[in-house]
XYZ file of C-alpha atoms in Angstrom:
59
model
C 181.805 81.177 53.563
C 183.999 78.617 55.454
C 181.935 75.618 56.619
C 183.264 75.986 60.222
C 182.057 79.612 60.258
C 178.529 78.616 58.827
C 178.311 75.941 61.404
C 179.238 78.343 64.205
C 176.574 80.910 63.008
C 174.086 78.133 62.888
C 174.664 76.919 66.374
C 174.712 80.681 67.643
C 171.328 81.170 65.842
C 169.847 78.091 67.559
C 171.168 78.991 70.962
C 169.748 82.406 70.778
C 166.419 81.862 69.234
C 167.307 83.382 65.779
C 165.640 82.225 62.727
C 168.981 81.573 60.979
C 172.528 82.829 60.296
C 171.189 85.659 58.059
C 169.450 87.069 61.089
C 172.635 86.679 63.201
C 174.755 88.460 60.522
C 171.930 91.320 60.248
C 171.785 91.844 63.919
C 175.466 91.646 64.278
C 175.986 94.364 61.559
C 173.419 96.636 63.276
C 175.093 96.390 66.583
C 178.581 96.939 65.163
C 177.249 99.966 63.103
C 175.383 101.353 66.217
C 178.635 101.032 68.408
C 180.819 102.569 65.684
C 178.300 105.629 65.488
C 178.298 105.884 69.150
C 182.119 105.951 69.163
C 182.268 108.765 66.451
C 179.640 110.853 68.198
C 181.578 110.677 71.582
C 184.922 111.759 70.178
C 186.696 114.117 72.517
C 187.013 117.735 71.144
C 189.178 118.933 73.939
C 191.271 120.815 71.398
C 188.283 122.987 70.685
C 184.899 122.904 68.983
C 184.544 122.084 65.271
C 183.682 125.244 63.213
C 180.039 124.923 62.074
C 178.412 127.329 59.606
C 176.839 129.147 62.530
C 180.047 129.676 64.373
C 181.778 130.847 61.244
C 179.104 133.372 60.540
C 179.095 134.680 64.139
C 182.850 134.950 64.373
């Protein structure tokens, strides 16, 4: 990891009461993945619903 990035992570950790850069990275990853999952779930299916096993059985 570049020293400049490590310094920025350390400064962010200090400013936001994190225990260290690893906590900042873990929390950032969680937030990013949560946002990504929310974006995937909120996809606009205006072209029609997805076929599910139930809709395929019921025609």
